[in-house]
Each structure stands twice: as structure tokens, then as C-alpha cells.
Coordinates of C-alpha atoms and ligand atoms in Angstrom, one line a residue:
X442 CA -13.0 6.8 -23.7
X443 CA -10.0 5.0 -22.6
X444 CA -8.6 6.4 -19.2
X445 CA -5.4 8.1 -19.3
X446 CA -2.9 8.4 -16.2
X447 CA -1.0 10.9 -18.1
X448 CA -1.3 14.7 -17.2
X449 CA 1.4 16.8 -17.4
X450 CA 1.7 20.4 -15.8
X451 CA -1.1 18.8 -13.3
X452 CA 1.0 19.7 -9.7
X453 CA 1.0 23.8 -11.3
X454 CA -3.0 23.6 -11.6
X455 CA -5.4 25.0 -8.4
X456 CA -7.0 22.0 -6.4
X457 CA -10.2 22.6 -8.5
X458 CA -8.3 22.2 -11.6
X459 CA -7.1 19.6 -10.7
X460 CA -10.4 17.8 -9.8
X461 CA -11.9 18.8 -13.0
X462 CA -9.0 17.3 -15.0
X463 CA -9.3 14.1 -12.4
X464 CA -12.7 13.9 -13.5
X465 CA -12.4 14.5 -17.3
X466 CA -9.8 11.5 -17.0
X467 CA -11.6 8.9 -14.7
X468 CA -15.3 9.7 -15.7
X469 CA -15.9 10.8 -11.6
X470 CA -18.5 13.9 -11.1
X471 CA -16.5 16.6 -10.4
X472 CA -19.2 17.6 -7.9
X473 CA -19.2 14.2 -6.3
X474 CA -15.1 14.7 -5.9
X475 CA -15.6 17.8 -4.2
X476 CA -18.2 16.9 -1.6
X477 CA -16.4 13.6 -0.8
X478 CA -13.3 15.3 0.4
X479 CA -14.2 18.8 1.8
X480 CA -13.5 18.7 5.1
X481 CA -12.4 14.9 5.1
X482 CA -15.4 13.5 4.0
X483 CA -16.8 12.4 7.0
X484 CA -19.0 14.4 9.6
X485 CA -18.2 13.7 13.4
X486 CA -22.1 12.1 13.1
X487 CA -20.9 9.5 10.8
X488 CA -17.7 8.9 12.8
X489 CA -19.7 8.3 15.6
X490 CA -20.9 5.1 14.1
X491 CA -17.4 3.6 13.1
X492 CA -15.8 4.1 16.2
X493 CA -16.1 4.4 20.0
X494 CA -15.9 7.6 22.2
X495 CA -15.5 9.5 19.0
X496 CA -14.9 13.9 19.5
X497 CA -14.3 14.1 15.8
X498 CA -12.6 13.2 12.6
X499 CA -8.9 13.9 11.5
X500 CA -8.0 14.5 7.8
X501 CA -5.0 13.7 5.8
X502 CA -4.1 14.7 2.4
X503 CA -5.4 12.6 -0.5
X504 CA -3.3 13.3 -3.7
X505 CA -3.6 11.1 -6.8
X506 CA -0.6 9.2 -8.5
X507 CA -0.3 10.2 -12.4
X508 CA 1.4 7.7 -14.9
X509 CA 0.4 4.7 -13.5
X510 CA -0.2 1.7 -15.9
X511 CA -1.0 -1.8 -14.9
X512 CA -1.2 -4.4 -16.9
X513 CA -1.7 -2.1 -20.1
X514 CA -4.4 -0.1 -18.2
X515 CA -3.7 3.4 -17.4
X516 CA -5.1 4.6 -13.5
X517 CA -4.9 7.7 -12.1
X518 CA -4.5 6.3 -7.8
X519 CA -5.8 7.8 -4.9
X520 CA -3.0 8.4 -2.1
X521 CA -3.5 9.1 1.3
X522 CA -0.4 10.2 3.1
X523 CA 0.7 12.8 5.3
X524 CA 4.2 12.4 4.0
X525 CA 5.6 14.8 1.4
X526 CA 7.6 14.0 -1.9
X527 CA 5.9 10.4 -1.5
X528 CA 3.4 11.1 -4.4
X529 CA 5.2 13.0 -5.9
X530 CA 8.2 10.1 -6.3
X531 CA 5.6 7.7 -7.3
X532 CA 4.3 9.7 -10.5
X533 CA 7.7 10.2 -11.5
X534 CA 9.0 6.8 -11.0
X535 CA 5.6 5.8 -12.5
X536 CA 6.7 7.8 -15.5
X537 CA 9.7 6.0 -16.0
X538 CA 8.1 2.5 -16.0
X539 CA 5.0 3.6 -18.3
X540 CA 7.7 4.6 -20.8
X541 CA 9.0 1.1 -21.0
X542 CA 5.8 -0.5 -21.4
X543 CA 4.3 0.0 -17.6
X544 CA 4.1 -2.4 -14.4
X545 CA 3.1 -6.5 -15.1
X546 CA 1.3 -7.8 -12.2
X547 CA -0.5 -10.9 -11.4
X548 CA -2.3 -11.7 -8.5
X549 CA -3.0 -14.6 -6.8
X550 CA -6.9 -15.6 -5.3
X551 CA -8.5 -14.1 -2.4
X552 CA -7.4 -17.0 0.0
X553 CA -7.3 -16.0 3.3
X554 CA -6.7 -18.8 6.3
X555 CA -9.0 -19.5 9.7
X556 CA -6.9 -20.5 12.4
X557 CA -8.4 -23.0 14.9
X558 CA -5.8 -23.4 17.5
X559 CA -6.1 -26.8 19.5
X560 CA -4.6 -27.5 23.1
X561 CA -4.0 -30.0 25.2
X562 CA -3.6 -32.5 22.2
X563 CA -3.2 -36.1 23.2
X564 CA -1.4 -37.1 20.1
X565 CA -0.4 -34.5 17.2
X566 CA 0.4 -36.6 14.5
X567 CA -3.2 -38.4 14.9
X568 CA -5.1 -35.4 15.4
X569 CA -3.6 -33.8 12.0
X570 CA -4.4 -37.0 10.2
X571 CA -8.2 -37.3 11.5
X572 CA -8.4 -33.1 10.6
X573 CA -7.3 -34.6 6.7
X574 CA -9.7 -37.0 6.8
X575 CA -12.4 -35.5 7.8
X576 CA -12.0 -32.1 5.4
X577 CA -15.0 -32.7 3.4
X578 CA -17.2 -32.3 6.5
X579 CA -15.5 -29.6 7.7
X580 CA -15.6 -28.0 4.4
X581 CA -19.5 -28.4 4.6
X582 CA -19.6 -26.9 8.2
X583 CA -17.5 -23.6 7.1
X584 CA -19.8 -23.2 4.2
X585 CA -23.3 -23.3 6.0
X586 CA -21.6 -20.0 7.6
X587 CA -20.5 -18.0 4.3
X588 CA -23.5 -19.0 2.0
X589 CA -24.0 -15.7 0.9
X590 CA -20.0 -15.8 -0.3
X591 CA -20.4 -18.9 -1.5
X592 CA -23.2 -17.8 -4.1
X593 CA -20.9 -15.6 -5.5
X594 CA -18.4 -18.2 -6.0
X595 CA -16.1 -17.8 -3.0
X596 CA -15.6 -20.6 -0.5
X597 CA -13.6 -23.3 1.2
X598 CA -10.4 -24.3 -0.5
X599 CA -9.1 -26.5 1.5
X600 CA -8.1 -27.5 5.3
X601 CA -4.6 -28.0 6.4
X602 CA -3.3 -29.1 9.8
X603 CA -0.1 -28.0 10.8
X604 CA 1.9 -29.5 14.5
X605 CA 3.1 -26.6 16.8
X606 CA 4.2 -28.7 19.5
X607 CA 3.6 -32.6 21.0
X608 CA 0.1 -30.6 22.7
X609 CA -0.8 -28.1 20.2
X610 CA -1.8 -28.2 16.3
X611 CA -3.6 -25.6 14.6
X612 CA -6.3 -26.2 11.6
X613 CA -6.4 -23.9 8.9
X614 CA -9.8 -23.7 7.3
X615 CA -8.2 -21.7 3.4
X616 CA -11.2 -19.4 2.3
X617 CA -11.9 -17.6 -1.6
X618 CA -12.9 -14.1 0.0
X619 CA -13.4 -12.4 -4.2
X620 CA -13.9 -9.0 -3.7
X621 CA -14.2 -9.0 0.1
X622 CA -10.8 -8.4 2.7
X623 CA -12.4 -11.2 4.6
X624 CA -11.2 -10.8 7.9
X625 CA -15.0 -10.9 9.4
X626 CA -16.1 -13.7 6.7
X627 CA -13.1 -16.5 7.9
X628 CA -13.1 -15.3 11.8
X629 CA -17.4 -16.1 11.0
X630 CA -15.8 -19.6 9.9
X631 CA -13.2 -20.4 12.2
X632 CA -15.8 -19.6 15.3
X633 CA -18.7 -22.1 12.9
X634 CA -15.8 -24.8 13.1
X635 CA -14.4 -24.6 16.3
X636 CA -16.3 -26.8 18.1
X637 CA -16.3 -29.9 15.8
X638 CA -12.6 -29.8 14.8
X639 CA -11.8 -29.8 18.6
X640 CA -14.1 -33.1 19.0
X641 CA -12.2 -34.4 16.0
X642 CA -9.0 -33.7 17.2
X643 CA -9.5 -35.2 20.6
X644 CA -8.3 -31.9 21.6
X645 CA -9.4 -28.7 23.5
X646 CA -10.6 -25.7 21.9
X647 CA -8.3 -22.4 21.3
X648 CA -8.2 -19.3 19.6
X649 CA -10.8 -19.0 16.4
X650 CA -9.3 -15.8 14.0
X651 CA -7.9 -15.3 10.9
X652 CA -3.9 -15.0 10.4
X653 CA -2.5 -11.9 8.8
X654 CA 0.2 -13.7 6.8
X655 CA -2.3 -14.0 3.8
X656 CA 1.0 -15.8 2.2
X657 CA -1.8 -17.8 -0.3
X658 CA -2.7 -14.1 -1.3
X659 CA 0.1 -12.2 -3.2
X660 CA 0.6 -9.7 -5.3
X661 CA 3.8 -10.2 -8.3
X662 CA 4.5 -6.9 -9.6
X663 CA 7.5 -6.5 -12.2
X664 CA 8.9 -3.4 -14.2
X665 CA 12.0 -2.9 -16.4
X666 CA 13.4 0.5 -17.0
X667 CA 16.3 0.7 -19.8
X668 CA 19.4 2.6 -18.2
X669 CA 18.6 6.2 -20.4
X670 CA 15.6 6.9 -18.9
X671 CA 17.4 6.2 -15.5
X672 CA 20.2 8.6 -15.8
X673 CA 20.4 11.8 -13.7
X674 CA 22.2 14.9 -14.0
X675 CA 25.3 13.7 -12.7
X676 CA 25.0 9.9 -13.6
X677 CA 24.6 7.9 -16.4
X678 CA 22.2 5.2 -16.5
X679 CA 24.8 2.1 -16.6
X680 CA 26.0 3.9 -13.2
X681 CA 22.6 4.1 -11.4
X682 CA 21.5 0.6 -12.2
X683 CA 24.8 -0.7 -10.8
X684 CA 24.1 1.5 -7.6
X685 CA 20.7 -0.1 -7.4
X686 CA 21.7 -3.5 -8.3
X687 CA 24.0 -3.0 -5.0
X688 CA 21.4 -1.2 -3.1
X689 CA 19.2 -3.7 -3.4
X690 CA 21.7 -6.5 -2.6
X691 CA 22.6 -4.7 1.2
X692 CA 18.9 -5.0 1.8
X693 CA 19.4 -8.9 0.9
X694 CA 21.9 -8.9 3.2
X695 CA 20.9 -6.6 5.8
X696 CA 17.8 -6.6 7.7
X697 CA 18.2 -3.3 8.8
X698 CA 18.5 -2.0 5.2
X699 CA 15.3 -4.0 4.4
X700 CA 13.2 -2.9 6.9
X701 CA 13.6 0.9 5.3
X702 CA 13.7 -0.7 1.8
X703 CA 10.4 -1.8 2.7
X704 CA 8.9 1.0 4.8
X705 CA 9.7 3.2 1.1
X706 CA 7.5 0.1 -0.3
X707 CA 4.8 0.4 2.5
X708 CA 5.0 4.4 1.8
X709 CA 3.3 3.8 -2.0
X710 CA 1.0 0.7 -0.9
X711 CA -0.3 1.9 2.3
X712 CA -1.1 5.6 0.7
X713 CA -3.2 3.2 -1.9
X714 CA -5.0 1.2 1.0
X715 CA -5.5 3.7 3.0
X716 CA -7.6 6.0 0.3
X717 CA -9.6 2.8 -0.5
X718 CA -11.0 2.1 2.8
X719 CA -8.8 -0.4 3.5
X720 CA -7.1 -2.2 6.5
X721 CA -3.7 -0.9 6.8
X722 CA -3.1 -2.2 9.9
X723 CA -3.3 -5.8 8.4
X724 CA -1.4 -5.3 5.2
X725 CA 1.3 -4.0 7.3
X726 CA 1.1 -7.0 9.9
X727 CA 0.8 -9.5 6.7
X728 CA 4.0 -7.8 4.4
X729 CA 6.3 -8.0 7.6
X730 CA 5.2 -11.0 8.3
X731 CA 6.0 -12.3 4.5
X732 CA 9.3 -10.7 4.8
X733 CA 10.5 -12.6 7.7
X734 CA 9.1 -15.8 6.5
X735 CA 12.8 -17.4 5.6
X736 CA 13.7 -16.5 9.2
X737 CA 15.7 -13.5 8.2
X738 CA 13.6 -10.3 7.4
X739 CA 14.0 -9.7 3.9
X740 CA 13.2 -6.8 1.1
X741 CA 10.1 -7.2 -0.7
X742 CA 11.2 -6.0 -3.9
X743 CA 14.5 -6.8 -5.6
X744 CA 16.1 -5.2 -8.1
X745 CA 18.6 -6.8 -11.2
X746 CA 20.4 -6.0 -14.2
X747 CA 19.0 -6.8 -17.5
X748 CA 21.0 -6.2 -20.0
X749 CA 21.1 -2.3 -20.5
X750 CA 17.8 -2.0 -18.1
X751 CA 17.2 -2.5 -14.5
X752 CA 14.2 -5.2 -13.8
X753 CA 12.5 -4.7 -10.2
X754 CA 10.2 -7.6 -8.8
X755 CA 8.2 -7.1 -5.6
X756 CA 6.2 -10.1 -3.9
X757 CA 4.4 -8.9 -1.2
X758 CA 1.0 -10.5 0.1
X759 CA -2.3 -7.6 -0.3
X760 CA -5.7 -8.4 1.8
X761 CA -7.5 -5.7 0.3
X762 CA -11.2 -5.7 -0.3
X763 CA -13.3 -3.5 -2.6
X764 CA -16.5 -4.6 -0.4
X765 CA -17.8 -4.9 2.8
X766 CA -15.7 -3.7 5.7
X767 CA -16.5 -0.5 7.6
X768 CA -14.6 2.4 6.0
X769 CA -15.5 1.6 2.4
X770 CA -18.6 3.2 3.2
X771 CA -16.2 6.2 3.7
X772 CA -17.8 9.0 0.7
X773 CA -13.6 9.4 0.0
X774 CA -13.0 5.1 -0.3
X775 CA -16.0 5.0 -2.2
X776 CA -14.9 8.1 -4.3
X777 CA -11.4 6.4 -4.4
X778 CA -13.0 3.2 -5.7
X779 CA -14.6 4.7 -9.0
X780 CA -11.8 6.6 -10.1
X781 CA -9.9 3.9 -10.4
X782 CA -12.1 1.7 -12.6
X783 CA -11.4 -1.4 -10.9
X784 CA -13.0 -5.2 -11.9
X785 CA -12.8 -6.0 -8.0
X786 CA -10.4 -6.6 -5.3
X787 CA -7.7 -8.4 -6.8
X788 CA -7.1 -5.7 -9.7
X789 CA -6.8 -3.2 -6.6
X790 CA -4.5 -5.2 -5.4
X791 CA -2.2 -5.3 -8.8
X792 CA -2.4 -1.0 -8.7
X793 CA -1.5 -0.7 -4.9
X794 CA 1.8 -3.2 -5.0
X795 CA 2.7 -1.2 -8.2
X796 CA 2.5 1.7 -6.7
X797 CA 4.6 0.0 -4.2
X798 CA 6.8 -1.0 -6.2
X799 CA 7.4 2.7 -7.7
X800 CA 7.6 4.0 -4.4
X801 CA 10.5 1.8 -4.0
X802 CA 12.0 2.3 -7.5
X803 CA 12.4 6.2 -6.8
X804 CA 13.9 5.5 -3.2
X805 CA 16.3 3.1 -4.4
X806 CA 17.4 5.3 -7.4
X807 CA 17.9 8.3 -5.6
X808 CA 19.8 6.3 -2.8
X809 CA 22.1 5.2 -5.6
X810 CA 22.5 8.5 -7.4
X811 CA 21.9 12.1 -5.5
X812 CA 20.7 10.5 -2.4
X813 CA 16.8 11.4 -1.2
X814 CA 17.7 14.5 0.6
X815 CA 17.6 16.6 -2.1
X816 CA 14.2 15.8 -3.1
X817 CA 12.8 14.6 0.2
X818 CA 13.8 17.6 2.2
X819 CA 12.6 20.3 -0.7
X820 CA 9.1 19.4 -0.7
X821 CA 9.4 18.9 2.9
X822 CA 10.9 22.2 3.3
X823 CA 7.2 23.4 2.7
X824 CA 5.7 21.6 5.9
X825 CA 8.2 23.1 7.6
X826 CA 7.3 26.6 6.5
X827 CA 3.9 26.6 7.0
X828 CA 4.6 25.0 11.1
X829 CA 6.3 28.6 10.8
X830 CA 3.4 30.5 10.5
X831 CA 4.0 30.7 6.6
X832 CA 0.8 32.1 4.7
X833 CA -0.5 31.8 0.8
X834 CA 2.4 32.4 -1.1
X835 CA 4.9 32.7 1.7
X836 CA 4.7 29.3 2.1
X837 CA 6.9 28.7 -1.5
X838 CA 9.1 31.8 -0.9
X839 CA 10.1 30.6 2.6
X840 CA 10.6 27.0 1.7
X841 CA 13.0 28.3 -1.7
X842 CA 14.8 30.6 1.6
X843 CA 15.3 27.3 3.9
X844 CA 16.5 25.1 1.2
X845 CA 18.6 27.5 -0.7
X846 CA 20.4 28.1 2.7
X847 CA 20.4 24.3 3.6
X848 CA 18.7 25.2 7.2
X849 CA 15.5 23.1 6.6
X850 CA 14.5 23.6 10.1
X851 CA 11.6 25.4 12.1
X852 CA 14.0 27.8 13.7
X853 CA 15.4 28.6 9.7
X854 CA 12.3 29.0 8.3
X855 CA 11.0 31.4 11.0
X856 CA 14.1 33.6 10.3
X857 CA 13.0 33.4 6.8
X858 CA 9.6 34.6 7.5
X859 CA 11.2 37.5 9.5
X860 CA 13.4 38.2 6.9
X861 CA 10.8 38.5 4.4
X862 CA 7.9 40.4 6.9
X863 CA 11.4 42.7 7.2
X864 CA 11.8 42.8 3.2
X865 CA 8.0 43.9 3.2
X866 CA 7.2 42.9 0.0
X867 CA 10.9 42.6 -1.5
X868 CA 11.3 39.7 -3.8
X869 CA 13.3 36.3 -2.6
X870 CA 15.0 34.8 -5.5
X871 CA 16.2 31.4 -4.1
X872 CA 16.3 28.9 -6.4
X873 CA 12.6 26.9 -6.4
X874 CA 14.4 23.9 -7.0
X875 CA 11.9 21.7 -5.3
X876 CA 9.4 23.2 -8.0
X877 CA 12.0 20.9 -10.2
X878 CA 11.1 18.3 -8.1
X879 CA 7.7 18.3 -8.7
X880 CA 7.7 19.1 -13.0
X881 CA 9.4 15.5 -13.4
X882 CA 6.9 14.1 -11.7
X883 CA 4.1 14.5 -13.8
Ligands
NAD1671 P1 -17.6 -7.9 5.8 O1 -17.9 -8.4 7.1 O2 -18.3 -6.6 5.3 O3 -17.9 -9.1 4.7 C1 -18.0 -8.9 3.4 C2 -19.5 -9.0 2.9 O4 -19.6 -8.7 1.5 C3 -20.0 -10.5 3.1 O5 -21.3 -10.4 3.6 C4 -20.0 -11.0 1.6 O6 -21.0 -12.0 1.4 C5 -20.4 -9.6 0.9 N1 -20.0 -9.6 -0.6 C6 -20.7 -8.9 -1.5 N2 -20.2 -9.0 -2.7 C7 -19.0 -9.7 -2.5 C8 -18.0 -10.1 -3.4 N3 -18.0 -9.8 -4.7 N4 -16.9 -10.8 -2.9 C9 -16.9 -11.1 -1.6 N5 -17.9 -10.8 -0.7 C10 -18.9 -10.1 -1.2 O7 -16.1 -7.6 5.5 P2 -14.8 -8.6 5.6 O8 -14.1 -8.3 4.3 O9 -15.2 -10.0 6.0 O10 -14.0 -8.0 6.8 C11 -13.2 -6.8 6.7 C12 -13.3 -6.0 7.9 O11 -12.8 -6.8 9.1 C13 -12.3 -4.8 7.9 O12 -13.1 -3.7 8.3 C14 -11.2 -5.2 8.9 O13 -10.7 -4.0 9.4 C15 -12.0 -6.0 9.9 N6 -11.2 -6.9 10.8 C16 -9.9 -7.2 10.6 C17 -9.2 -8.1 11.4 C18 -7.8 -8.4 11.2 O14 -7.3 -8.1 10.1 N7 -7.1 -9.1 12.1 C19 -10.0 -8.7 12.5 C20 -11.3 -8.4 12.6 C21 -11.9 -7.5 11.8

């Protein structure tokens, strides 16, 4: 059966429903769904073996992005994020793409760089040369330590020296991770190599670690959407495409547009790492690091006018792996992992940066038409209520009460509450607007 990412009327469904349709869609055991996320999906016992001086676990929501397609494959995506309206935005901008055809994406190989940093160098320009020349051994050395990568067709790529200064060059040994992050496979190399690329270089021995500017290891995503399906109430599509043309032009021009043109980015694609057990910590440190690589920070995804359609391009470097590691043996990452149906790590890689890349797409067209408040602050407005002391269905009726009177605020919604404890049982009729919200995205 051919997956679908399409579900609508899924965000007015119980949580069971909804697991049972998740399942029906991405051939996951509804049984399996609900034992890997009750409670988290992780006993204190079991955290007791990732971490140190562990009291317990801490849970997070895990939602799934609808209309997702990549590369002519539909996915329904795991997201983990605390953040409201951030899923929802996703599906709906998600929508939008899928009905022009969906997200292209094409992903470069799992080449991750060793850093061997070298001091006290005599002479830089001779100890880079004698690094060059003497790659194939090197090669040979870093290889005896990933043998078991190597039999699945990883390896060494390549070694490159780069000059930091008249005393310091660093070697970079350039590793095929596949379907692994890597981060424990090329620090295992740099440390194998260490000693012998010092004694090449003449040089003394520095740091042996990975980098997390995985720039050899990127992620293209691009999507067009024509201007009908990007008009709004109030605007018509030509309009909203200019506005994002120009919104994504001050994040060009402005680093501190682009760092929150990017942290809406990072919302979609760390959501997507995050439920797969990934390291978040070093896709953040790697797309930051990508940004600034010009010297000025820049935005990760662009966005241009094509004709009567807006085309948005993101280029952002993904690490991710869909072995090894310790929190893929998470129940939830593993959980994550089958729903989505993926070949291996580079495929995952392709569904988070287009998720990222919606992420950005409904920021960046709200900025430029209603503005996110709207949205944002509606489904928000529901956090808020329930840090009130909001219960069951109070929690809708007091969030309609703080939005409808534009006091989306603790203090607001525990007047609400009052007011409705006061009503005893009267009816609020405030606009569920944020309900709205919500329908268009799936
Ligand atoms: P890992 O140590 O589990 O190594 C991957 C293993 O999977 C290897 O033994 C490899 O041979 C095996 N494997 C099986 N099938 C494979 C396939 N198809 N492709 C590739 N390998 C395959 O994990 P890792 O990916 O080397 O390291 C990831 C971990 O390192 C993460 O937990 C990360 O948080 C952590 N870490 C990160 C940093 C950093 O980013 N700065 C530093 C240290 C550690």
C-alpha cells in the first residue's frame, strides 16, 4: 500500500484515533505506538544507562507532520517540540507545497571531517605538502580503525591539510559515515591517526575530534508554490510573494533577521531530529556554522519569484544518522524511524530539511501577510490556559476567552477561568478561531 501523508479532519480525532489512523497510514502497530510513547517512552532505569546522575526522564510532545511529500514519496514525520502552532504550520505549509507537486531534495554523502590539529609547526607550507603526499598511508591507517564501516562501503575520502597560522595546520581525515551520524566513528579515526600525522608533519600533536560544520554533508531542499494557493483572506497571492520575496531579502541583508529566519527553520528540522534520536545539539552547531561561512551570518533558505509562483531553496548541512548513537535505541526514535519508511540516513535527512523548509515557508508567509501573532498566539493561547489551572474542556473555552479579548496572558486566562467557575456551566461563545488555525493545517 503506498503511504499517504494526507489526513484530513486528523487534529479533531482523540489521541487514540489518531494513532490508529497513524498506523493504518505508515504500517506501525498501533500497540507498538502506544507503548513507545506512554509516559515518554523511557523508564528512569533505562535513563540511567544514557546519562549520569540521572532522577528521571522528561517528556515532550511528539506530534506528526501531515502532507509531507519528498521526492514524490508521501511521509507522515515525527515532531518533537514543546512549541505550539510549530506542527501545526508545518502540515499546512506542507499542504501548500504537496499541491504543487511536493518538496525536491537531494542530498549529498555522509562525509563527515576528523580534525587533527598540529602545533608547534616548523614550516606550514612543508608540513601540508608531506600530509598530500603521504594520504594513501594515512588513508590505510584511518581505515584499520573503521573496518566494520568500511564493509558496508563507508570509508576514507580523502585527506586535506589546511594552514591556520606560520605554527599550526590542521589535517582533515573526510569519512563516508552511510547510515551512521559518525561523530564516535571519525573522533575513533582522528585519535588512530594522530600520532603518525604529527611525525609526518614534523609537528606536535593537538586536538583529535570531528568538526560540526559537516559543510561536505548538505541537504538541497526546493519547493514552488503558484501565488493562488498562497493568498490569504486579505491578500492576494501576487501580494504575498512580493512580501516574501522582500522578507527574505532583509534576512540577506540583515543578520539579525536571519538568525530568526533560521531559528523558524531550526523549529521544523530540529522537531524531526529530535524524534529520531538524533543529535540536535550538533545539527544546531553545524547549520550556524554553515550560515556564517561567507563571514556574514546568512538565512538558510531563500525565497524568489517565479513567474506567478514563489520558489524557496534551503541549503543547510544535516549529520543525522538512522544507526548507532545512544538515543536511537530510544522505543520513541526507533518508533519514529519506522513510520517514516526511510532507505537510511540520507533520505532522513531530505524529510527533516523539508520540513525545515516548511517551517520557514509558513513563518515567512505569515510575516508577509497577517503577521504570526494571529496564529502563533491562538494555539498558544492554550498553554497558557492550562498554566491557569484550565481542565478537560476548559482548556478550549478559556483559550477562545483570552484570545477573543486579546489578553493572552496568565493573569487573563485566570480571570477567564473565574469567569467561567462564576458562569457555572453557562456557555462562552468566543470565537474558536484558533480551531481555524488548526482545520487548514491538515
Ligand atoms: P556509533 O558509535 O554507534 O557508530 C555507528 C556504528 O554503526 C558503527 O559501529 C558502524 O560500523 C555501525 N553501522 C551499522 N550499520 C551501519 C550503516 N549502514 N552505516 C554506518 N554505520 C553502520 O555512532 P556514531 O554515529 O559514530 O556517533 C554518534 C553519537 O556520537 C551520537 O550519540 C552523538 O551524540 C555522539 N557524539 C557527538 C559529538 C559531536 O557531535 N561533537 C561528539 C562525541 C559524540
Amino acid at each position: 500500500m503506498a503511504r499517504t501523508s494526507r489526513m484530513p479532519g486528523f487534529h479533531k480525532v482523540t489521541v487514540q484515533e489518531r494513532r490508529a489512523l497513524v498506523g493504518e497510514a505508515t504500517g506501525a502497530d498501533v500497540g507498538e505506538i502506544g507503548r513507545a510513547l506512554e509516559q515518554g517512552g523511557l523508564d528512569a532505569e533505562s535513563a540511567d544507562k544514557f546519562v549520569e546522575n540521572v532522577l528521571g526522564t522528561y517528556a515532550l510532545p511528539y506530534g506528526v507532520a501531515l502532507n509531507v511529500r519528498v521526492n514524490g514519496h508521501d511521509h507522515v514525520v515525527p515532531m518533537v517540540i514543546e512549541e505550539p502552532s510549530v506542527v501545526a504550520a508545518a502540515s499546512n505549509a506542507a499542504k501548500m507545497v504537496r499541491a504543487a507537486g511536493g518538496f525536491a531534495a537531494e542530498t549529498d554523502p555522509a562525509l563527515m571531517i576528523a580534525q587533527v590539529q598540529l602545533r608547534e609547526v616548523r614550516d606550514a607550507q612543508a608540513a601540508a605538502r608531506r600530509i598530500r603526499e603521504h594520504e594513501q598511508e594515512i588513508v590505510e591507517l584511518a581505515e584499520r580503525a573503521i573496518a566494520g564501516l568500511v564493509a558496508r562501503g563507508g570509508g576514507v575520502r580523502g585527506v586535506e591539510a589546511r594552514i591556520l597560522a606560520d605554527d599550526m595546520v590542521v589535517a582533515h581525515v573526510v569519512i563516508d559515515c552511510r547510515d551512521a551520524m559518525g561523530a564516535n566513528l571519525v573522533n575513533g579515526v582522528a585519535e588512530a591517526v594522530g600520532d603518525r600525522v604529527a611525525a609526518i608533519a614534523d609537528a606536535r600533536l593537538g586536538l583529535r575530534i570531528l568538526s560540526n560544520l559537516s559543510d561536505k554533508r548538505c541537504v538541497r531542499v526546493r519547493c514552488r508554490v503558484p501565488a493562488e494557493i498562497l493568498a490569504t483572506d486579505e491578500m492576494g497571492g501576487s501580494d504575498v510573494i512580493d512580501g516574501m520575496v522582500a522578507a527574505s531579502r532583509f534576512a540577506e541583508l540583515d543578520p539579525y533577521r536571519a538568525a530568526t529566519h533560521n531559528k523558524g527553520i531550526m523549529n521544523g528540522i530540529d522537531a524531526v531530529v529530535i524524534a529520531t534520536g538524533n543529535d540536535w545539539r550538533a545539527v544546531e552547531a553545524g547549520a550556524h556554522a554553515y550560515a556564517a561561512r561567507t563571514g556574514r551570518y546568512q538565512p538558510l533558505a531563500v525565497w524568489r519569484r517565479d513567474g506567478d509562483a514563489i520558489e524557496g531553496r534551503l541549503e543547510v548541512p544535516l549529520a543525522l544518522g538512522t544507526v548507532g548513537g545512544t538515543l536511537r535505541v530510544h522505543p520513541a526514535a526507533r518508533l519514529s524511524l519506522r513510520m517514516l519508511g526511510v532507505n537510511g540516513a540520507r533520505e532522513l535527512a531530505a524529510i527533516a530539511a523539508s520540513v525545515g523548509l516548511a517551517s520557514n515557508l509558513a513563518a515567512v508567509r505569515a510575516l508577509a501577510s497577517d503577521g504570526i501573532q494571529r496564529g502563533h498566539m491562538g494555539l498558544h493561547a492554550r498553554s497558557v490556559a492550562v498554566a491557569a489551572g484550565a481542565l478537560g474542556e476548559q482548556v478550549e473555552r478559556v483559550a477562545a476567552m483570552i484570545v477573543e479579548a486579546r489578553d493572552i496572558t496568565l493573569e487573563g486566562a485566570r480571570s477567564a477561568l473565574s469567569a467561567l467557575a462564576a458562569e457555572a456551566g453557562g456557555t462562552a461563545t468566543a470565537p474558536d478561531w484558533h480551531r481555524q488555525e488548526r482545520d487548514r493545517a491538515d
